[in-house]
Amino acid sequence: MTSHELPLGRPVDYPRHYDAGLLFPIARTLGRTALGIAADGTLPFAGRDRWHAYELSWLDARGKPVVDVATFSVPADSPNLVESKSLKLYLNSFNATRFDSADDVRVRIAADLSEAAGAPVDVRFGLPPMATEANDVIDVDALDVAIDDYGPPNAAYLSCGEDIVEQRLRSGLLKSNCPVTGQPDWAEVRIDYRGPRIDAAGLLRYLVSFRDHAEFHEQCVERIYVDLLARCRPERLSVEALYTRRGGLDINPWRGTPGLAPPVEVRALRQ
């Protein structure tokens, strides 16, 4: 089934009652096969997909509305990702449904997302703090470069020198498009590595070459990770994208060298 054939690309009725069947899992192998990642479960990275839900509401036992925010963390080695529009519809199905307690809601969401993803999903109320930028982060967007390539993603721009460095790079210029709806997805990319020095201008051109590309958030981050790994051979690599919200949700996929601790959870200014 192609992305254009998915039911998520069609108009749908607003959900009136809780319905776990609204969640639409998509096999991760669909995107990973194109990246040359083996289908046997052997991954070149560790990772997680961290969702922030800003529009979560339900009714208490007496029918009074409750509102909250929540963070969901889906392991990158789960068989499936969950499509964002389906997650929005699913969360909206809680709006007119009564629950005895907030923990009942948390447990129900965790069970449903775990079933859809095929692996345990952590659910907790609350959001990470806003990021405070460290002085040693290099903003590649400040480079004065001419760019005229907006897709498809072109890994040929990536190159590195011979000196070994530890660097943290960021760019707020990542844009791709949803393969289901065609809507734009915007993100800040954070790259932390140790290895041959990455050419910053080439990295910027590479990230901008996603601009007209249609791919899910998680797949874009895995593509960036795999391309950097192949072109620059870092000893340690961490790639995280902090996507802006759409439909009351944002997603923050992270992929890193196996065994590497995840980055501290934060939100970007545009989130």
mmCIF file of N, CA and C in Angstrom, residues 35-129:
data_model
loop_
_atom_site.group_PDB
_atom_site.id
_atom_site.type_symbol
_atom_site.label_atom_id
_atom_site.label_comp_id
_atom_site.label_asym_id
_atom_site.label_seq_id
_atom_site.Cartn_x
_atom_site.Cartn_y
_atom_site.Cartn_z
ATOM 1 N N LEU A 35 16.945 2.574 2.896
ATOM 2 C CA LEU A 35 18.211 3.073 3.446
ATOM 3 C C LEU A 35 19.266 1.975 3.552
ATOM 4 N N GLY A 36 18.911 0.779 3.138
ATOM 5 C CA GLY A 36 19.864 -0.327 3.209
ATOM 6 C C GLY A 36 20.011 -0.903 4.599
ATOM 7 N N ILE A 37 19.037 -0.634 5.473
ATOM 8 C CA ILE A 37 19.067 -1.179 6.823
ATOM 9 C C ILE A 37 18.446 -2.571 6.794
ATOM 10 N N ALA A 38 19.139 -3.538 7.343
ATOM 11 C CA ALA A 38 18.700 -4.932 7.263
ATOM 12 C C ALA A 38 17.338 -5.116 7.918
ATOM 13 N N ALA A 39 16.542 -5.990 7.329
ATOM 14 C CA ALA A 39 15.209 -6.264 7.847
ATOM 15 C C ALA A 39 15.227 -7.291 8.968
ATOM 16 N N ASP A 40 16.415 -7.771 9.368
ATOM 17 C CA ASP A 40 16.507 -8.814 10.393
ATOM 18 C C ASP A 40 16.498 -8.250 11.808
ATOM 19 N N GLY A 41 16.275 -6.942 11.924
ATOM 20 C CA GLY A 41 16.229 -6.323 13.241
ATOM 21 C C GLY A 41 17.548 -5.759 13.713
ATOM 22 N N THR A 42 18.625 -5.970 12.944
ATOM 23 C CA THR A 42 19.925 -5.403 13.302
ATOM 24 C C THR A 42 19.976 -3.941 12.877
ATOM 25 N N LEU A 43 20.032 -3.046 13.837
ATOM 26 C CA LEU A 43 20.000 -1.615 13.539
ATOM 27 C C LEU A 43 21.365 -0.984 13.783
ATOM 28 N N PRO A 44 21.749 -0.002 12.963
ATOM 29 C CA PRO A 44 23.029 0.684 13.165
ATOM 30 C C PRO A 44 22.929 1.803 14.202
ATOM 31 N N PHE A 45 21.812 1.870 14.900
ATOM 32 C CA PHE A 45 21.598 2.942 15.869
ATOM 33 C C PHE A 45 20.705 2.469 17.007
ATOM 34 N N ALA A 46 20.772 3.213 18.104
ATOM 35 C CA ALA A 46 19.765 3.162 19.155
ATOM 36 C C ALA A 46 18.870 4.375 18.943
ATOM 37 N N GLY A 47 17.747 4.438 19.636
ATOM 38 C CA GLY A 47 16.934 5.633 19.449
ATOM 39 C C GLY A 47 15.555 5.548 20.062
ATOM 40 N N ARG A 48 14.865 6.668 19.922
ATOM 41 C CA ARG A 48 13.498 6.772 20.410
ATOM 42 C C ARG A 48 12.799 7.866 19.617
ATOM 43 N N ASP A 49 11.491 7.806 19.615
ATOM 44 C CA ASP A 49 10.667 8.868 19.031
ATOM 45 C C ASP A 49 9.859 9.474 20.172
ATOM 46 N N ARG A 50 10.172 10.709 20.532
ATOM 47 C CA ARG A 50 9.520 11.364 21.664
ATOM 48 C C ARG A 50 8.436 12.306 21.156
ATOM 49 N N TRP A 51 7.213 12.010 21.514
ATOM 50 C CA TRP A 51 6.073 12.839 21.125
ATOM 51 C C TRP A 51 5.670 13.755 22.277
ATOM 52 N N HIS A 52 5.261 14.973 21.947
ATOM 53 C CA HIS A 52 4.658 15.878 22.912
ATOM 54 C C HIS A 52 3.211 16.132 22.484
ATOM 55 N N ALA A 53 2.281 15.898 23.400
ATOM 56 C CA ALA A 53 0.856 16.116 23.128
ATOM 57 C C ALA A 53 0.399 17.342 23.914
ATOM 58 N N TYR A 54 -0.013 18.385 23.185
ATOM 59 C CA TYR A 54 -0.396 19.648 23.816
ATOM 60 C C TYR A 54 -1.912 19.787 23.973
ATOM 61 N N GLU A 55 -2.691 18.940 23.323
ATOM 62 C CA GLU A 55 -4.149 19.076 23.315
ATOM 63 C C GLU A 55 -4.792 17.774 23.771
ATOM 64 N N LEU A 56 -4.554 17.421 25.006
ATOM 65 C CA LEU A 56 -5.081 16.184 25.577
ATOM 66 C C LEU A 56 -6.195 16.529 26.555
ATOM 67 N N SER A 57 -7.366 15.919 26.355
ATOM 68 C CA SER A 57 -8.504 16.207 27.228
ATOM 69 C C SER A 57 -9.402 14.981 27.329
ATOM 70 N N TRP A 58 -10.088 14.878 28.452
ATOM 71 C CA TRP A 58 -11.068 13.816 28.672
ATOM 72 C C TRP A 58 -12.075 14.317 29.704
ATOM 73 N N LEU A 59 -13.067 13.501 30.042
ATOM 74 C CA LEU A 59 -14.051 13.840 31.059
ATOM 75 C C LEU A 59 -13.778 13.036 32.318
ATOM 76 N N ASP A 60 -13.913 13.680 33.475
ATOM 77 C CA ASP A 60 -13.757 12.922 34.712
ATOM 78 C C ASP A 60 -15.011 12.101 34.973
ATOM 79 N N ALA A 61 -15.056 11.409 36.094
ATOM 80 C CA ALA A 61 -16.163 10.483 36.375
ATOM 81 C C ALA A 61 -17.507 11.200 36.466
ATOM 82 N N ARG A 62 -17.514 12.510 36.732
ATOM 83 C CA ARG A 62 -18.755 13.281 36.838
ATOM 84 C C ARG A 62 -19.036 14.091 35.574
ATOM 85 N N GLY A 63 -18.215 13.903 34.553
ATOM 86 C CA GLY A 63 -18.470 14.572 33.281
ATOM 87 C C GLY A 63 -17.792 15.905 33.105
ATOM 88 N N LYS A 64 -16.957 16.321 34.068
ATOM 89 C CA LYS A 64 -16.249 17.592 33.957
ATOM 90 C C LYS A 64 -14.999 17.411 33.103
ATOM 91 N N PRO A 65 -14.781 18.297 32.112
ATOM 92 C CA PRO A 65 -13.588 18.164 31.275
ATOM 93 C C PRO A 65 -12.292 18.352 32.062
ATOM 94 N N VAL A 66 -11.292 17.599 31.673
ATOM 95 C CA VAL A 66 -9.940 17.697 32.217
ATOM 96 C C VAL A 66 -8.995 17.938 31.048
ATOM 97 N N VAL A 67 -8.026 18.805 31.224
ATOM 98 C CA VAL A 67 -7.024 19.024 30.179
ATOM 99 C C VAL A 67 -5.640 18.794 30.763
ATOM 100 N N ASP A 68 -4.722 18.340 29.907
ATOM 101 C CA ASP A 68 -3.352 18.106 30.345
ATOM 102 C C ASP A 68 -2.447 18.059 29.125
ATOM 103 N N VAL A 69 -1.162 17.929 29.369
ATOM 104 C CA VAL A 69 -0.165 17.709 28.317
ATOM 105 C C VAL A 69 0.583 16.432 28.658
ATOM 106 N N ALA A 70 1.184 15.810 27.652
ATOM 107 C CA ALA A 70 1.834 14.526 27.911
ATOM 108 C C ALA A 70 3.009 14.302 26.979
ATOM 109 N N THR A 71 3.890 13.408 27.392
ATOM 110 C CA THR A 71 5.051 12.995 26.605
ATOM 111 C C THR A 71 4.982 11.492 26.394
ATOM 112 N N PHE A 72 5.124 11.057 25.139
ATOM 113 C CA PHE A 72 5.146 9.639 24.796
ATOM 114 C C PHE A 72 6.519 9.316 24.215
ATOM 115 N N SER A 73 7.080 8.189 24.591
ATOM 116 C CA SER A 73 8.385 7.788 24.071
ATOM 117 C C SER A 73 8.283 6.395 23.455
ATOM 118 N N VAL A 74 8.494 6.327 22.132
ATOM 119 C CA VAL A 74 8.386 5.076 21.383
ATOM 120 C C VAL A 74 9.801 4.601 21.034
ATOM 121 N N PRO A 75 10.183 3.379 21.407
ATOM 122 C CA PRO A 75 11.539 2.915 21.090
ATOM 123 C C PRO A 75 11.742 2.743 19.595
ATOM 124 N N ALA A 76 12.928 3.099 19.112
ATOM 125 C CA ALA A 76 13.222 3.031 17.681
ATOM 126 C C ALA A 76 13.273 1.603 17.166
ATOM 127 N N ASP A 77 13.458 0.626 18.074
ATOM 128 C CA ASP A 77 13.486 -0.762 17.621
ATOM 129 C C ASP A 77 12.105 -1.408 17.637
ATOM 130 N N SER A 78 11.057 -0.615 17.847
ATOM 131 C CA SER A 78 9.705 -1.156 17.728
ATOM 132 C C SER A 78 9.425 -1.483 16.270
ATOM 133 N N PRO A 79 8.607 -2.503 15.990
ATOM 134 C CA PRO A 79 8.333 -2.864 14.598
ATOM 135 C C PRO A 79 7.637 -1.763 13.803
ATOM 136 N N ASN A 80 6.846 -0.933 14.491
ATOM 137 C CA ASN A 80 6.033 0.058 13.794
ATOM 138 C C ASN A 80 6.242 1.457 14.356
ATOM 139 N N LEU A 81 6.053 2.449 13.492
ATOM 140 C CA LEU A 81 5.848 3.815 13.937
ATOM 141 C C LEU A 81 4.347 4.075 13.885
ATOM 142 N N VAL A 82 3.899 5.126 14.532
ATOM 143 C CA VAL A 82 2.482 5.488 14.528
ATOM 144 C C VAL A 82 2.314 6.781 13.751
ATOM 145 N N GLU A 83 1.480 6.757 12.742
ATOM 146 C CA GLU A 83 1.285 7.929 11.882
ATOM 147 C C GLU A 83 0.642 9.062 12.685
ATOM 148 N N SER A 84 1.113 10.279 12.470
ATOM 149 C CA SER A 84 0.750 11.395 13.338
ATOM 150 C C SER A 84 -0.720 11.790 13.248
ATOM 151 N N LYS A 85 -1.304 11.758 12.057
ATOM 152 C CA LYS A 85 -2.719 12.132 11.952
ATOM 153 C C LYS A 85 -3.588 11.143 12.712
ATOM 154 N N SER A 86 -3.231 9.871 12.649
ATOM 155 C CA SER A 86 -4.015 8.869 13.368
ATOM 156 C C SER A 86 -3.875 9.063 14.877
ATOM 157 N N LEU A 87 -2.681 9.470 15.328
ATOM 158 C CA LEU A 87 -2.488 9.732 16.756
ATOM 159 C C LEU A 87 -3.323 10.925 17.200
ATOM 160 N N LYS A 88 -3.401 11.954 16.360
ATOM 161 C CA LYS A 88 -4.240 13.112 16.678
ATOM 162 C C LYS A 88 -5.695 12.694 16.811
ATOM 163 N N LEU A 89 -6.207 11.927 15.844
ATOM 164 C CA LEU A 89 -7.597 11.485 15.888
ATOM 165 C C LEU A 89 -7.854 10.617 17.114
ATOM 166 N N TYR A 90 -6.909 9.743 17.411
ATOM 167 C CA TYR A 90 -7.037 8.869 18.572
ATOM 168 C C TYR A 90 -7.141 9.693 19.857
ATOM 169 N N LEU A 91 -6.254 10.668 20.042
ATOM 170 C CA LEU A 91 -6.299 11.485 21.251
ATOM 171 C C LEU A 91 -7.583 12.301 21.324
ATOM 172 N N ASN A 92 -8.091 12.753 20.169
ATOM 173 C CA ASN A 92 -9.357 13.481 20.168
ATOM 174 C C ASN A 92 -10.525 12.601 20.591
ATOM 175 N N SER A 93 -10.387 11.288 20.433
ATOM 176 C CA SER A 93 -11.475 10.388 20.811
ATOM 177 C C SER A 93 -11.652 10.318 22.326
ATOM 178 N N PHE A 94 -10.694 10.872 23.087
ATOM 179 C CA PHE A 94 -10.823 10.911 24.540
ATOM 180 C C PHE A 94 -11.704 12.084 24.999
ATOM 181 N N ASN A 95 -11.930 13.056 24.120
ATOM 182 C CA ASN A 95 -12.551 14.314 24.534
ATOM 183 C C ASN A 95 -13.914 14.157 25.190
ATOM 184 N N ALA A 96 -14.714 13.203 24.729
ATOM 185 C CA ALA A 96 -16.070 13.031 25.256
ATOM 186 C C ALA A 96 -16.223 11.712 26.010
ATOM 187 N N THR A 97 -15.097 11.161 26.485
ATOM 188 C CA THR A 97 -15.122 9.877 27.171
ATOM 189 C C THR A 97 -14.751 10.066 28.641
ATOM 190 N N ARG A 98 -15.506 9.395 29.533
ATOM 191 C CA ARG A 98 -15.273 9.523 30.972
ATOM 192 C C ARG A 98 -14.246 8.509 31.464
ATOM 193 N N PHE A 99 -13.370 8.980 32.348
ATOM 194 C CA PHE A 99 -12.396 8.119 33.005
ATOM 195 C C PHE A 99 -12.417 8.423 34.495
ATOM 196 N N ASP A 100 -12.164 7.406 35.308
ATOM 197 C CA ASP A 100 -12.207 7.580 36.751
ATOM 198 C C ASP A 100 -11.048 8.419 37.281
ATOM 199 N N SER A 101 -9.896 8.338 36.604
ATOM 200 C CA SER A 101 -8.733 9.080 37.089
ATOM 201 C C SER A 101 -7.796 9.388 35.932
ATOM 202 N N ALA A 102 -6.882 10.330 36.162
ATOM 203 C CA ALA A 102 -5.882 10.663 35.148
ATOM 204 C C ALA A 102 -4.977 9.467 34.885
ATOM 205 N N ASP A 103 -4.688 8.682 35.918
ATOM 206 C CA ASP A 103 -3.814 7.528 35.705
ATOM 207 C C ASP A 103 -4.484 6.482 34.822
ATOM 208 N N ASP A 104 -5.806 6.381 34.884
ATOM 209 C CA ASP A 104 -6.512 5.480 33.969
ATOM 210 C C ASP A 104 -6.279 5.902 32.521
ATOM 211 N N VAL A 105 -6.271 7.209 32.289
ATOM 212 C CA VAL A 105 -6.017 7.722 30.941
ATOM 213 C C VAL A 105 -4.586 7.389 30.518
ATOM 214 N N ARG A 106 -3.642 7.626 31.398
ATOM 215 C CA ARG A 106 -2.239 7.341 31.082
ATOM 216 C C ARG A 106 -2.028 5.869 30.759
ATOM 217 N N VAL A 107 -2.604 4.997 31.579
ATOM 218 C CA VAL A 107 -2.445 3.561 31.371
ATOM 219 C C VAL A 107 -3.092 3.129 30.060
ATOM 220 N N ARG A 108 -4.251 3.702 29.758
ATOM 221 C CA ARG A 108 -4.946 3.340 28.523
ATOM 222 C C ARG A 108 -4.140 3.779 27.305
ATOM 223 N N ILE A 109 -3.618 5.006 27.306
ATOM 224 C CA ILE A 109 -2.821 5.481 26.171
ATOM 225 C C ILE A 109 -1.568 4.626 26.010
ATOM 226 N N ALA A 110 -0.896 4.310 27.121
ATOM 227 C CA ALA A 110 0.318 3.496 27.058
ATOM 228 C C ALA A 110 0.021 2.127 26.465
ATOM 229 N N ALA A 111 -1.078 1.517 26.861
ATOM 230 C CA ALA A 111 -1.433 0.189 26.344
ATOM 231 C C ALA A 111 -1.746 0.248 24.858
ATOM 232 N N ASP A 112 -2.494 1.259 24.439
ATOM 233 C CA ASP A 112 -2.887 1.359 23.032
ATOM 234 C C ASP A 112 -1.696 1.673 22.135
ATOM 235 N N LEU A 113 -0.843 2.603 22.555
ATOM 236 C CA LEU A 113 0.329 2.941 21.747
ATOM 237 C C LEU A 113 1.309 1.767 21.694
ATOM 238 N N SER A 114 1.444 1.049 22.802
ATOM 239 C CA SER A 114 2.328 -0.118 22.817
ATOM 240 C C SER A 114 1.820 -1.189 21.855
ATOM 241 N N GLU A 115 0.520 -1.372 21.814
ATOM 242 C CA GLU A 115 -0.067 -2.345 20.885
ATOM 243 C C GLU A 115 0.176 -1.930 19.445
ATOM 244 N N ALA A 116 0.005 -0.654 19.148
ATOM 245 C CA ALA A 116 0.201 -0.171 17.782
ATOM 246 C C ALA A 116 1.661 -0.229 17.363
ATOM 247 N N ALA A 117 2.561 0.151 18.265
ATOM 248 C CA ALA A 117 3.988 0.182 17.946
ATOM 249 C C ALA A 117 4.617 -1.201 17.967
ATOM 250 N N GLY A 118 4.023 -2.110 18.725
ATOM 251 C CA GLY A 118 4.588 -3.444 18.845
ATOM 252 C C GLY A 118 5.704 -3.533 19.865
ATOM 253 N N ALA A 119 5.769 -2.555 20.770
ATOM 254 C CA ALA A 119 6.800 -2.518 21.816
ATOM 255 C C ALA A 119 6.313 -1.585 22.915
ATOM 256 N N PRO A 120 6.849 -1.705 24.132
ATOM 257 C CA PRO A 120 6.391 -0.856 25.232
ATOM 258 C C PRO A 120 6.644 0.631 24.962
ATOM 259 N N VAL A 121 5.611 1.418 25.143
ATOM 260 C CA VAL A 121 5.688 2.868 24.968
ATOM 261 C C VAL A 121 5.510 3.530 26.329
ATOM 262 N N ASP A 122 6.414 4.416 26.674
ATOM 263 C CA ASP A 122 6.332 5.136 27.947
ATOM 264 C C ASP A 122 5.440 6.358 27.782
ATOM 265 N N VAL A 123 4.508 6.541 28.708
ATOM 266 C CA VAL A 123 3.588 7.686 28.678
ATOM 267 C C VAL A 123 3.626 8.362 30.038
ATOM 268 N N ARG A 124 3.831 9.659 30.026
ATOM 269 C CA ARG A 124 3.801 10.412 31.284
ATOM 270 C C ARG A 124 3.216 11.794 31.009
ATOM 271 N N PHE A 125 2.558 12.351 32.012
ATOM 272 C CA PHE A 125 2.032 13.699 31.885
ATOM 273 C C PHE A 125 3.158 14.711 32.090
ATOM 274 N N GLY A 126 3.030 15.859 31.429
ATOM 275 C CA GLY A 126 4.044 16.893 31.516
ATOM 276 C C GLY A 126 4.905 16.947 30.268
ATOM 277 N N LEU A 127 5.682 18.027 30.129
ATOM 278 C CA LEU A 127 6.550 18.259 28.986
ATOM 279 C C LEU A 127 7.960 18.591 29.450
ATOM 280 N N PRO A 128 8.973 18.333 28.619
ATOM 281 C CA PRO A 128 10.347 18.729 28.978
ATOM 282 C C PRO A 128 10.468 20.256 29.016
ATOM 283 N N PRO A 129 11.507 20.761 29.663
ATOM 284 C CA PRO A 129 11.720 22.214 29.713
ATOM 285 C C PRO A 129 12.199 22.747 28.367
#
